[in-house]
XYZ file of C-alpha atoms in Angstrom:
73
model
C -73.867 -21.378 98.647
C -73.736 -17.775 99.790
C -75.498 -15.050 97.817
C -73.596 -12.055 96.650
C -74.664 -8.477 97.591
C -74.678 -5.941 94.846
C -72.210 -3.438 96.333
C -73.118 -0.669 94.042
C -76.696 -0.838 95.217
C -75.800 -1.285 98.779
C -73.911 2.123 98.687
C -77.040 3.854 97.312
C -79.674 2.342 99.617
C -80.074 2.152 103.407
C -82.452 -0.253 105.057
C -84.238 0.843 108.200
C -84.773 -1.454 111.096
C -88.186 -2.931 110.667
C -89.753 -5.436 113.127
C -91.433 -7.903 110.721
C -89.588 -10.437 108.679
C -90.594 -11.094 105.065
C -89.411 -13.338 102.389
C -87.090 -10.760 100.920
C -85.222 -9.796 104.120
C -86.137 -7.519 106.886
C -89.287 -5.656 107.074
C -87.750 -2.211 107.199
C -88.072 0.543 104.519
C -85.493 1.200 101.867
C -84.181 4.903 101.883
C -82.463 6.610 99.023
C -81.037 10.069 98.201
C -82.919 12.418 95.715
C -81.327 12.953 92.365
C -80.224 16.370 91.106
C -78.388 18.012 93.892
C -74.842 18.172 92.629
C -74.859 21.403 90.687
C -77.303 24.042 89.091
C -79.124 24.263 92.402
C -79.220 28.194 92.634
C -82.046 28.150 90.114
C -84.271 25.830 92.175
C -86.646 27.180 94.755
C -85.755 26.815 98.432
C -88.391 24.368 99.238
C -87.229 22.000 96.414
C -83.636 22.030 97.597
C -84.821 21.383 101.118
C -86.723 18.382 99.996
C -83.804 17.018 97.978
C -81.612 17.172 101.136
C -83.931 14.707 102.876
C -83.904 11.101 102.086
C -86.730 9.495 100.122
C -88.220 6.011 100.278
C -87.869 3.384 97.438
C -91.289 2.738 95.996
C -93.041 -0.575 96.769
C -93.036 -1.900 93.267
C -89.241 -1.478 92.952
C -88.368 -2.566 96.506
C -88.991 -6.342 95.892
C -86.390 -6.271 93.067
C -83.875 -4.229 95.346
C -84.248 -6.700 98.289
C -83.285 -9.502 95.986
C -80.097 -7.708 95.147
C -79.373 -7.132 98.811
C -80.001 -10.638 100.395
C -78.492 -9.982 103.804
C -79.840 -6.520 104.694
């Protein structure tokens, strides 16, 4: 039986192309967007807004659970 991918999570997370295979999918990193960049950004410092534009990585402790919800990525 095929496993279903959680589409809401697949839209929020991007998997990079890693070389090693693990039990929970490919060995790539999981990238995500930073929170809090929709509005009220004028009061933030410029270095904070620049850091929010770049994508961050999902932490190791959470990535195992995320990979279970994205079985074919």
